[in-house]
Amino acid sequence: MTFALMAWDKDGALDVRMENRPDHLAYLESTGVVQKAGPFLDAKGQPCGSLIVLDVPDMAAAQAWADNDPYAKAGLFRDVQITAWKQVVGA
């Protein structure tokens, strides 16, 4: 199943994001379940959250993936939502 993980950073946490970025990117690559990923940007063009599309068996697996993300372990996010995803346009 495909799920979209949407996470919004805590205010003023850009340093936490940048500090943990190498570990986060390595985690995305190593798990083999990420279909798409990218940051949300604020009005200044700075990252302020993330959208990650996961191909995992179920919601429990999506939540476990989210819980093990180095960004989550570093306390970067103020809110995380996971929902079923169905892409209808695009490649």
GROMACS .gro file of C-alpha atoms in nm:
model
   91
    1MET     CA    1   0.000   0.000   0.000
    2THR     CA    2   0.109   0.355  -0.055
    3PHE     CA    3   0.102   0.618   0.220
    4ALA     CA    4   0.185   0.988   0.233
    5LEU     CA    5   0.370   1.108   0.540
    6MET     CA    6   0.336   1.485   0.592
    7ALA     CA    7   0.545   1.637   0.868
    8TRP     CA    8   0.577   1.999   0.976
    9ASP     CA    9   0.887   2.126   1.156
   10LYS     CA   10   0.881   2.298   1.492
   11ASP     CA   11   0.934   2.674   1.463
   12GLY     CA   12   1.300   2.772   1.456
   13ALA     CA   13   1.423   2.417   1.400
   14LEU     CA   14   1.610   2.464   1.071
   15ASP     CA   15   1.938   2.390   1.251
   16VAL     CA   16   1.796   2.055   1.374
   17ARG     CA   17   1.690   1.971   1.018
   18MET     CA   18   2.029   2.055   0.869
   19GLU     CA   19   2.221   1.876   1.145
   20ASN     CA   20   2.026   1.553   1.087
   21ARG     CA   21   1.989   1.576   0.709
   22PRO     CA   22   2.272   1.331   0.619
   23ASP     CA   23   2.127   1.063   0.849
   24HIS     CA   24   1.772   1.130   0.721
   25LEU     CA   25   1.880   1.097   0.356
   26ALA     CA   26   2.072   0.777   0.433
   27TYR     CA   27   1.761   0.637   0.606
   28LEU     CA   28   1.544   0.718   0.303
   29GLU     CA   29   1.787   0.531   0.077
   30SER     CA   30   1.849   0.235   0.306
   31THR     CA   31   1.488   0.137   0.375
   32GLY     CA   32   1.393   0.088   0.009
   33VAL     CA   33   1.030   0.193   0.062
   34VAL     CA   34   1.040   0.564  -0.032
   35GLN     CA   35   0.878   0.644  -0.367
   36LYS     CA   36   0.901   1.024  -0.347
   37ALA     CA   37   1.032   1.270  -0.092
   38GLY     CA   38   1.088   1.640  -0.061
   39PRO     CA   39   1.065   1.932   0.175
   40PHE     CA   40   0.783   2.181   0.217
   41LEU     CA   41   0.921   2.534   0.184
   42ASP     CA   42   0.825   2.847   0.376
   43ALA     CA   43   0.780   3.195   0.226
   44LYS     CA   44   1.159   3.247   0.239
   45GLY     CA   45   1.225   2.924   0.050
   46GLN     CA   46   1.359   2.745   0.359
   47PRO     CA   47   1.256   2.386   0.443
   48CYS     CA   48   0.977   2.378   0.702
   49GLY     CA   49   0.845   2.023   0.670
   50SER     CA   50   0.849   1.709   0.461
   51LEU     CA   51   0.634   1.505   0.226
   52ILE     CA   52   0.739   1.141   0.194
   53VAL     CA   53   0.550   0.880  -0.009
   54LEU     CA   54   0.605   0.527   0.123
   55ASP     CA   55   0.528   0.186  -0.027
   56VAL     CA   56   0.471  -0.032   0.281
   57PRO     CA   57   0.228  -0.313   0.371
   58ASP     CA   58   0.001  -0.115   0.606
   59MET     CA   59  -0.045   0.188   0.831
   60ALA     CA   60   0.148   0.022   1.115
   61ALA     CA   61   0.451  -0.015   0.887
   62ALA     CA   62   0.419   0.349   0.776
   63GLN     CA   63   0.407   0.462   1.140
   64ALA     CA   64   0.706   0.246   1.231
   65TRP     CA   65   0.900   0.395   0.938
   66ALA     CA   66   0.807   0.746   1.053
   67ASP     CA   67   0.905   0.674   1.415
   68ASN     CA   68   1.250   0.555   1.306
   69ASP     CA   69   1.326   0.852   1.080
   70PRO     CA   70   1.630   1.038   1.219
   71TYR     CA   71   1.436   1.366   1.190
   72ALA     CA   72   1.164   1.226   1.417
   73LYS     CA   73   1.421   1.088   1.662
   74ALA     CA   74   1.585   1.433   1.677
   75GLY     CA   75   1.251   1.592   1.770
   76LEU     CA   76   1.228   1.804   1.453
   77PHE     CA   77   0.855   1.775   1.392
   78ARG     CA   78   0.567   1.957   1.561
   79ASP     CA   79   0.309   1.750   1.373
   80VAL     CA   80   0.308   1.436   1.158
   81GLN     CA   81   0.015   1.299   0.961
   82ILE     CA   82   0.006   0.976   0.764
   83THR     CA   83  -0.268   0.899   0.515
   84ALA     CA   84  -0.335   0.656   0.233
   85TRP     CA   85  -0.198   0.788  -0.100
   86LYS     CA   86  -0.316   0.736  -0.455
   87GLN     CA   87  -0.136   0.926  -0.727
   88VAL     CA   88  -0.369   1.008  -1.015
   89VAL     CA   89  -0.157   1.243  -1.229
   90GLY     CA   90   0.215   1.242  -1.304
   91ALA     CA   91   0.495   0.998  -1.318
   0.00000   0.00000   0.00000
